[in-house]
Amino acid sequence: MKLTEIQELIKFVAKSGVEEVEIEQKDFKISIKAESKKKSKDKETVYIQQPAAAPQIQAAAPAAAPVAPAAPAAPVASAPVEESNNYIEIKAQMIGTFYRKPSPDAKPFVEVGDSIKAGQEICIIEAMKLYNKIESEVSGKIVKVLVDDMSPVEFDQPLFLVDPS
Amino acid sequence: MLSKCNQLINYKPTLHIFSKSEGMQFNTVFTGKNYIELDSVDSTNNYAANLINTTKVPDGTVIMAHYQHSGRGQMGNEWLSNPGENLMCSIIYRTNQLAATESFVISKIAAIAVKETVEEITNQHTLIKWPNDIYIEQKKVSGMLIENQWQGNQLTTIIGIGININQTEFDQELRATSCSLVSGKTHQIDTVLKTLVQNLEHYYNWIRGKKHIDLNMLYKDNLLFFEENRKYKSNDVTFKAAITDVLNTGHIELTKSNGEKQLYAFKEIEFVF
């Protein structure tokens, strides 16, 4: 088996949601395990703690604010981290070139601040002249576009940050 | 922006070499059983995409237009065609058998199907220019634009194909030709469409039958300049090399005379004619 074939196989197994694959050929054996992926398979790109956590943090922030002058270091530093944990990353499903617009003179599919729905087209990834329309798997608001238009992207590279609340 | 467009805007009176859709029968199991024929459309791929977004489109739907007023090629390039002289169509297929990394195989089957179609009607030796243009005597006779939509592992692919059939005048710079120019005959566009749809389903079934190795061999056997030492250009550097492989991902492998091998993605390498 070629190295590229093994790489493809690993990606394939990772994507498929299968937990373990074993292949045995003449003088070659490979076993690929995807540990505990199964549980989060349906929402691979979702790194949200608990849906209930979002309002709690929002409530906590103003409450913490008056305290801030007294002890600025702790709450201020931790707040953004907690917040970003509630954002969802939309990741590249394939290697290719990232396009934010359907054509060079058109408007981008989405801008920061736009509300998007699950199933909405948000970008194109061109891979070997195959134009892959990428739809959002989640609804929410675009917080950040993480990749420049027309730049190369790797498999699993985060493309957008979405606030689902 | 139009530097790579495929045909000249050379408007001539419409010449409809086409018998209208009544009785349009494809000799296939499912491809073209849902057949939509349009006089004029922005682009058959756009029409297909709208159809997919608004209705439940049957697998194997074929959309054909006599005229496209905003035909599209690669990102930002227009596809221009004289009305009624050429074949423009889009075919919709759905599958959950392909991983994103394997989807280049769609490009392969489409290229093989078009290549065989053009060869059948013109009787001229026809080849595939990597990744999926179709060439006769080093001139482009057909191009395609494949657009994929993924929902999890469910892939809906729109294969947009343009074949120059009866158009005889092209801008010199475009290195374009047509079936008519090479065969010396006028061709029935509906006959070409029937042959194409049949060939496409034939090779699509190879994907369903997991015949990826056979497809790969057939693709390479019909590749323009395969294993020929020629000039290529990458990052503004011109060098001599030979195409020695095309990977499942679609990457092309070039080998220089000193044995040095290098993989290239689409747009990283240019053919020098």
Coordinates of C-alpha atoms in Angstrom, one line a residue:
Chain A
M1 CA 0.0 0.0 0.0
K2 CA 1.3 3.4 -0.9
L3 CA 1.6 6.1 1.8
T4 CA -1.0 8.2 0.0
E5 CA -3.4 5.3 0.0
I6 CA -3.0 4.8 3.7
Q7 CA -3.6 8.5 4.3
E8 CA -6.7 8.4 2.2
L9 CA -7.8 5.3 4.1
I10 CA -7.3 7.0 7.4
K11 CA -9.3 10.0 6.3
F12 CA -12.0 7.7 5.0
V13 CA -12.3 5.8 8.2
A14 CA -12.3 9.0 10.2
K15 CA -15.2 10.3 8.1
S16 CA -17.2 7.2 7.9
G17 CA -17.9 6.9 11.6
V18 CA -16.6 3.3 11.6
E19 CA -14.8 2.5 14.8
E20 CA -12.2 0.0 13.5
V21 CA -11.0 -1.2 10.2
E22 CA -8.5 -4.0 9.5
I23 CA -7.1 -4.8 6.1
E24 CA -4.8 -7.7 5.4
Q25 CA -3.1 -8.3 2.1
K26 CA -0.3 -10.7 1.2
D27 CA 2.5 -9.3 3.3
F28 CA 0.8 -6.3 4.7
K29 CA -1.6 -5.7 7.5
I30 CA -3.1 -2.4 8.7
S31 CA -5.5 -1.7 11.5
I32 CA -7.1 1.7 12.0
K33 CA -9.0 2.6 15.1
A34 CA -11.1 5.7 15.6
E35 CA -11.5 5.9 19.3
S36 CA -14.8 6.9 20.8
K37 CA -15.6 8.9 17.7
K38 CA -18.9 7.1 17.4
K39 CA -20.6 9.1 20.1
S40 CA -20.0 12.5 18.5
K41 CA -20.2 11.3 14.9
D42 CA -23.4 13.1 14.1
K43 CA -22.0 16.4 15.1
E44 CA -18.4 16.1 14.2
T45 CA -17.8 19.8 13.9
V46 CA -19.7 20.7 17.0
Y47 CA -17.7 21.5 20.1
I48 CA -20.4 22.8 22.3
Q49 CA -20.5 21.8 26.0
Q50 CA -24.2 21.7 26.8
P51 CA -27.0 23.6 25.1
A52 CA -28.0 24.9 28.6
A53 CA -24.5 26.3 29.2
A54 CA -25.0 29.2 26.8
P55 CA -27.5 31.3 28.8
Q56 CA -25.7 30.6 32.0
I57 CA -22.5 32.2 30.7
Q58 CA -24.3 35.1 29.3
A59 CA -25.9 35.6 32.7
A60 CA -22.6 35.2 34.5
A61 CA -20.8 37.8 32.4
P62 CA -22.7 40.9 33.6
A63 CA -22.6 39.6 37.1
A64 CA -18.9 39.3 37.0
A65 CA -18.3 42.7 35.6
P66 CA -18.7 44.7 38.8
V67 CA -16.2 42.4 40.4
A68 CA -13.7 42.9 37.7
P69 CA -12.0 46.0 39.0
A70 CA -11.3 44.2 42.2
A71 CA -9.9 41.1 40.7
P72 CA -9.4 41.8 37.0
A73 CA -7.1 38.9 36.1
A74 CA -9.2 35.9 36.7
P75 CA -12.7 36.7 35.3
V76 CA -11.5 38.7 32.3
A77 CA -9.0 36.1 31.2
S78 CA -11.4 33.2 31.5
A79 CA -14.5 34.8 30.0
P80 CA -13.4 34.8 26.3
V81 CA -12.2 31.3 26.5
E82 CA -15.6 30.1 27.9
E83 CA -17.3 32.1 25.2
S84 CA -15.3 30.7 22.3
N85 CA -16.1 27.2 23.6
N86 CA -19.7 27.8 22.7
Y87 CA -18.9 28.7 19.1
I88 CA -19.0 26.0 16.5
E89 CA -16.3 25.6 14.0
I90 CA -17.3 24.7 10.5
K91 CA -14.4 22.7 9.0
A92 CA -13.2 21.8 5.6
Q93 CA -14.4 18.4 4.5
M94 CA -11.6 18.1 1.9
I95 CA -8.3 19.5 0.7
G96 CA -8.7 22.2 -1.8
T97 CA -9.1 25.9 -2.6
F98 CA -11.5 27.9 -0.4
Y99 CA -13.9 30.3 -2.2
R100 CA -16.1 32.7 -0.4
K101 CA -17.9 33.8 -3.5
P102 CA -19.8 31.9 -6.3
S103 CA -17.8 33.9 -8.9
P104 CA -15.0 36.5 -8.6
D105 CA -17.3 39.5 -9.0
A106 CA -20.2 38.2 -6.9
K107 CA -20.9 38.9 -3.2
P108 CA -19.6 36.4 -0.6
F109 CA -22.0 33.7 0.4
V110 CA -21.8 34.9 4.0
E111 CA -20.3 37.8 5.9
V112 CA -19.5 38.2 9.6
G113 CA -22.6 39.0 11.4
D114 CA -24.9 37.1 9.0
S115 CA -27.4 34.7 10.4
I116 CA -27.2 31.4 8.7
K117 CA -29.5 28.3 8.7
A118 CA -28.5 24.7 8.6
G119 CA -28.2 23.6 5.0
Q120 CA -27.3 27.1 3.8
E121 CA -24.5 27.3 1.3
I122 CA -21.6 29.1 2.9
C123 CA -18.6 28.5 0.7
I124 CA -17.1 26.5 -2.2
I125 CA -14.0 24.3 -1.9
E126 CA -12.5 23.5 -5.3
A127 CA -10.6 20.2 -5.3
M128 CA -9.1 19.2 -8.6
K129 CA -11.6 21.2 -10.6
L130 CA -14.6 19.7 -8.7
Y131 CA -16.5 22.5 -7.1
N132 CA -17.9 21.4 -3.8
K133 CA -20.6 23.5 -2.3
I134 CA -20.3 23.5 1.4
E135 CA -23.4 23.8 3.4
S136 CA -23.6 24.8 7.1
E137 CA -24.6 21.9 9.3
V138 CA -25.7 24.4 12.0
S139 CA -27.8 27.5 12.4
G140 CA -26.4 30.6 14.0
K141 CA -24.5 33.7 13.4
I142 CA -21.1 34.0 11.6
V143 CA -18.6 35.2 14.2
K144 CA -15.5 34.9 12.1
V145 CA -14.3 33.8 8.7
L146 CA -11.0 32.0 9.5
V147 CA -9.6 31.6 6.0
D148 CA -9.0 34.1 3.2
D149 CA -10.8 33.9 -0.1
M150 CA -9.1 31.7 -2.7
S151 CA -6.5 30.3 -0.3
P152 CA -5.7 26.6 0.1
V153 CA -7.3 24.6 2.9
E154 CA -6.4 21.4 4.5
F155 CA -8.8 18.6 5.5
D156 CA -10.5 19.4 8.8
Q157 CA -9.2 23.0 8.8
P158 CA -11.7 25.4 10.6
L159 CA -13.3 27.7 8.0
F160 CA -15.9 29.6 10.0
L161 CA -16.8 30.3 13.6
V162 CA -20.5 30.2 14.2
D163 CA -22.4 31.4 17.3
P164 CA -25.3 29.0 17.6
S165 CA -27.2 30.8 20.3
Chain B
M1 CA -11.3 37.2 -17.0
L2 CA -12.2 35.7 -20.3
S3 CA -8.8 34.6 -21.2
K4 CA -9.7 30.9 -20.8
C5 CA -13.2 31.0 -22.2
N6 CA -13.7 28.3 -24.6
Q7 CA -15.5 29.8 -27.5
L8 CA -15.8 33.0 -29.4
I9 CA -18.9 35.1 -29.2
N10 CA -19.6 34.8 -32.9
Y11 CA -23.3 35.1 -33.2
K12 CA -24.7 33.5 -36.3
P13 CA -28.4 32.8 -37.1
T14 CA -29.7 30.0 -35.0
L15 CA -29.3 26.7 -36.7
H16 CA -31.4 24.1 -34.8
I17 CA -30.0 20.7 -35.7
F18 CA -32.3 19.0 -33.2
S19 CA -35.5 17.1 -33.3
K20 CA -37.6 18.3 -30.4
S21 CA -37.9 16.4 -27.3
E22 CA -41.0 14.3 -28.1
G23 CA -39.8 10.7 -28.3
M24 CA -36.5 11.6 -26.6
Q25 CA -35.7 8.1 -25.5
F26 CA -32.5 7.2 -23.8
N27 CA -31.3 3.6 -23.9
T28 CA -30.5 3.6 -20.2
V29 CA -31.9 2.2 -17.0
F30 CA -32.3 5.5 -15.1
T31 CA -30.2 8.3 -16.6
G32 CA -32.4 10.7 -18.6
K33 CA -35.7 9.1 -17.5
N34 CA -36.4 12.5 -16.1
Y35 CA -35.4 14.8 -19.1
I36 CA -35.8 18.5 -19.2
E37 CA -35.2 20.4 -22.5
L38 CA -34.9 24.2 -22.4
D39 CA -34.8 26.7 -25.2
S40 CA -32.7 29.1 -23.2
V41 CA -31.3 29.2 -19.7
D42 CA -28.6 31.1 -17.8
S43 CA -26.7 27.8 -17.3
T44 CA -27.9 24.2 -17.1
N45 CA -25.8 23.8 -13.9
N46 CA -27.6 26.7 -12.3
Y47 CA -30.9 25.3 -13.4
A48 CA -30.0 21.9 -11.9
A49 CA -28.9 23.5 -8.6
N50 CA -32.2 25.4 -8.3
L51 CA -34.0 22.2 -9.1
I52 CA -32.1 20.3 -6.4
N53 CA -32.8 23.1 -3.8
T54 CA -36.5 23.4 -4.6
T55 CA -37.7 19.9 -5.5
K56 CA -36.9 16.3 -5.1
V57 CA -35.0 15.6 -8.3
P58 CA -34.8 12.0 -9.5
D59 CA -31.3 10.5 -9.7
G60 CA -30.1 10.6 -13.3
T61 CA -32.0 13.8 -14.3
V62 CA -30.8 15.2 -17.5
I63 CA -31.2 18.9 -18.4
M64 CA -30.4 20.1 -21.9
A65 CA -30.5 23.7 -23.2
H66 CA -30.3 25.0 -26.8
Y67 CA -28.8 28.2 -25.5
Q68 CA -27.1 29.3 -22.4
H69 CA -26.8 33.0 -21.9
S70 CA -24.4 32.8 -18.9
G71 CA -22.7 29.5 -19.4
R72 CA -20.0 28.9 -16.8
G73 CA -16.6 27.3 -17.0
Q74 CA -14.1 27.2 -14.2
M75 CA -14.5 29.8 -11.5
G76 CA -15.1 33.1 -13.2
N77 CA -14.7 31.9 -16.7
E78 CA -17.6 32.1 -19.1
W79 CA -18.5 29.3 -21.5
L80 CA -19.7 30.9 -24.7
S81 CA -21.5 29.0 -27.4
N82 CA -23.4 29.9 -30.5
P83 CA -27.1 29.1 -30.1
G84 CA -28.3 25.8 -31.4
E85 CA -24.9 24.7 -32.6
N86 CA -23.5 22.8 -29.6
L87 CA -24.5 20.5 -26.9
M88 CA -24.9 21.9 -23.4
C89 CA -26.3 19.7 -20.7
S90 CA -26.2 18.8 -17.0
I91 CA -26.7 15.5 -15.4
I92 CA -27.6 15.0 -11.8
Y93 CA -26.4 12.0 -9.9
R94 CA -26.8 11.1 -6.2
T95 CA -24.7 8.7 -4.3
N96 CA -23.6 7.9 -0.8
Q97 CA -20.8 5.5 -2.0
L98 CA -18.1 8.1 -2.3
A99 CA -15.9 9.8 0.3
A100 CA -14.9 13.4 -0.5
T101 CA -11.4 12.2 -1.2
E102 CA -12.7 9.8 -3.8
S103 CA -15.0 12.1 -5.7
F104 CA -12.4 12.8 -8.4
V105 CA -13.7 9.5 -9.9
I106 CA -16.7 11.5 -11.1
S107 CA -14.4 13.6 -13.2
K108 CA -12.9 10.4 -14.6
I109 CA -16.1 8.8 -15.6
A110 CA -17.5 12.0 -17.2
A111 CA -14.2 12.5 -19.1
I112 CA -14.2 8.9 -20.3
A113 CA -17.9 9.1 -21.3
V114 CA -17.5 12.3 -23.3
K115 CA -14.3 11.1 -24.9
E116 CA -16.0 7.9 -26.1
T117 CA -19.0 9.9 -27.3
V118 CA -16.9 12.3 -29.3
E119 CA -14.9 9.5 -30.8
E120 CA -18.0 7.6 -31.7
I121 CA -19.5 10.4 -33.6
T122 CA -16.4 11.9 -35.3
N123 CA -14.3 8.7 -35.8
Q124 CA -11.3 10.8 -34.7
H125 CA -8.8 9.8 -32.1
T126 CA -9.9 11.7 -29.0
L127 CA -8.1 12.1 -25.7
I128 CA -8.6 13.5 -22.1
K129 CA -6.5 16.4 -21.1
W130 CA -6.0 16.2 -17.3
P131 CA -8.2 16.6 -15.4
N132 CA -11.3 16.5 -17.6
D133 CA -11.1 18.5 -20.8
I134 CA -11.5 16.6 -24.1
Y135 CA -9.1 17.1 -26.9
I136 CA -8.7 16.2 -30.6
E137 CA -5.4 17.0 -32.2
Q138 CA -4.3 19.1 -29.3
K139 CA -7.5 21.3 -29.5
K140 CA -10.3 21.4 -27.0
V141 CA -13.6 20.0 -28.2
S142 CA -15.4 19.7 -24.8
G143 CA -15.2 20.9 -21.3
M144 CA -17.1 20.3 -18.1
L145 CA -18.0 21.9 -14.9
I146 CA -18.7 19.5 -12.0
E147 CA -20.4 20.9 -8.9
N148 CA -20.9 18.8 -5.8
Q149 CA -23.2 19.3 -2.9
W150 CA -22.6 17.3 0.2
Q151 CA -25.0 16.5 3.0
G152 CA -23.0 14.3 5.3
N153 CA -21.8 11.5 3.1
Q154 CA -24.7 12.0 0.6
L155 CA -23.3 13.5 -2.5
T156 CA -25.4 15.2 -5.2
T157 CA -23.3 15.9 -8.2
I158 CA -24.1 18.1 -11.2
I159 CA -22.0 17.2 -14.2
G160 CA -22.2 20.1 -16.6
I161 CA -20.9 19.2 -20.1
G162 CA -20.4 21.3 -23.1
I163 CA -19.4 19.7 -26.4
N164 CA -18.7 21.8 -29.5
I165 CA -20.7 20.1 -32.2
N166 CA -21.5 22.1 -35.3
Q167 CA -19.8 25.4 -34.6
T168 CA -17.0 26.0 -37.1
E169 CA -15.5 29.3 -36.1
F170 CA -13.4 29.8 -33.0
D171 CA -11.0 32.4 -31.8
Q172 CA -7.5 31.1 -32.7
E173 CA -6.2 31.8 -29.2
L174 CA -8.7 29.4 -27.7
R175 CA -7.3 26.2 -29.2
A176 CA -10.8 25.0 -29.7
T177 CA -12.3 22.7 -32.3
S178 CA -15.7 21.0 -32.9
C179 CA -16.9 17.6 -33.9
S180 CA -18.0 19.1 -37.2
L181 CA -14.5 20.6 -37.9
V182 CA -12.8 17.3 -37.4
S183 CA -15.4 15.1 -39.1
G184 CA -16.4 17.4 -42.0
K185 CA -20.0 16.6 -41.2
T186 CA -23.0 18.2 -39.5
H187 CA -24.1 16.2 -36.5
Q188 CA -27.5 15.7 -34.9
I189 CA -27.2 17.2 -31.5
D190 CA -29.9 14.8 -30.0
T191 CA -28.0 11.8 -31.3
V192 CA -24.8 13.1 -29.5
L193 CA -26.9 13.6 -26.3
K194 CA -28.3 10.1 -26.5
T195 CA -24.9 8.6 -26.9
L196 CA -23.4 10.7 -24.2
V197 CA -26.1 9.9 -21.6
Q198 CA -25.8 6.2 -22.4
N199 CA -22.0 6.3 -22.0
L200 CA -22.3 8.2 -18.8
E201 CA -24.6 5.8 -17.2
H202 CA -22.4 2.9 -18.3
Y203 CA -19.4 4.3 -16.5
Y204 CA -21.3 5.6 -13.6
N205 CA -22.3 2.0 -13.0
W206 CA -18.6 1.2 -12.8
I207 CA -18.5 3.5 -9.7
R208 CA -21.5 1.6 -8.3
G209 CA -19.7 -1.6 -9.0
K210 CA -16.5 -0.3 -7.3
K211 CA -14.4 -0.7 -10.4
H212 CA -12.1 2.1 -9.5
I213 CA -9.0 0.3 -10.6
D214 CA -10.4 -0.4 -14.0
L215 CA -11.6 3.2 -14.3
N216 CA -8.2 4.5 -13.4
M217 CA -6.5 2.3 -16.1
L218 CA -9.0 3.4 -18.7
Y219 CA -8.5 7.0 -17.7
K220 CA -4.8 6.8 -18.0
D221 CA -4.9 4.9 -21.3
N222 CA -6.8 7.8 -22.8
L223 CA -4.8 10.6 -21.3
L224 CA -3.3 13.2 -23.5
F225 CA 0.5 13.3 -23.4
F226 CA 0.7 10.3 -20.9
E227 CA 4.3 9.2 -20.5
E228 CA 5.4 11.7 -23.2
N229 CA 8.3 14.0 -22.3
R230 CA 7.0 17.5 -22.7
K231 CA 7.1 21.0 -21.4
Y232 CA 5.1 22.0 -18.3
K233 CA 5.0 25.1 -16.3
S234 CA 4.7 25.5 -12.6
N235 CA 5.2 28.7 -10.6
D236 CA 6.5 30.4 -13.7
V237 CA 9.2 27.8 -14.2
T238 CA 9.1 25.8 -17.4
F239 CA 10.6 22.3 -17.3
K240 CA 10.4 19.0 -19.2
A241 CA 8.7 16.1 -17.6
A242 CA 6.3 13.2 -18.4
I243 CA 3.0 12.4 -16.8
T244 CA 3.5 9.1 -15.0
D245 CA 0.4 8.8 -12.9
V246 CA -2.9 10.3 -11.8
L247 CA -3.8 9.5 -8.2
N248 CA -7.3 8.7 -6.9
T249 CA -7.3 12.2 -5.4
G250 CA -6.8 13.6 -8.9
H251 CA -3.2 14.7 -8.3
I252 CA -1.0 14.4 -11.4
E253 CA 2.4 12.9 -11.1
L254 CA 5.2 14.3 -13.3
T255 CA 8.5 12.6 -13.6
K256 CA 11.6 14.6 -14.8
S257 CA 14.3 12.9 -16.9
N258 CA 16.5 12.7 -13.7
G259 CA 13.8 10.5 -12.1
E260 CA 12.5 13.2 -9.8
K261 CA 8.8 12.8 -9.2
Q262 CA 6.4 15.5 -8.1
L263 CA 2.7 15.7 -7.5
Y264 CA 0.6 18.6 -8.6
A265 CA -3.0 19.7 -7.9
F266 CA -5.2 21.4 -10.5
K267 CA -3.9 24.9 -11.2
E268 CA -0.5 24.2 -9.8
I269 CA 0.7 23.0 -13.2
E270 CA 0.2 24.2 -16.7
F271 CA 0.6 22.4 -20.0
V272 CA 2.8 24.2 -22.5
F273 CA 1.6 23.7 -26.1

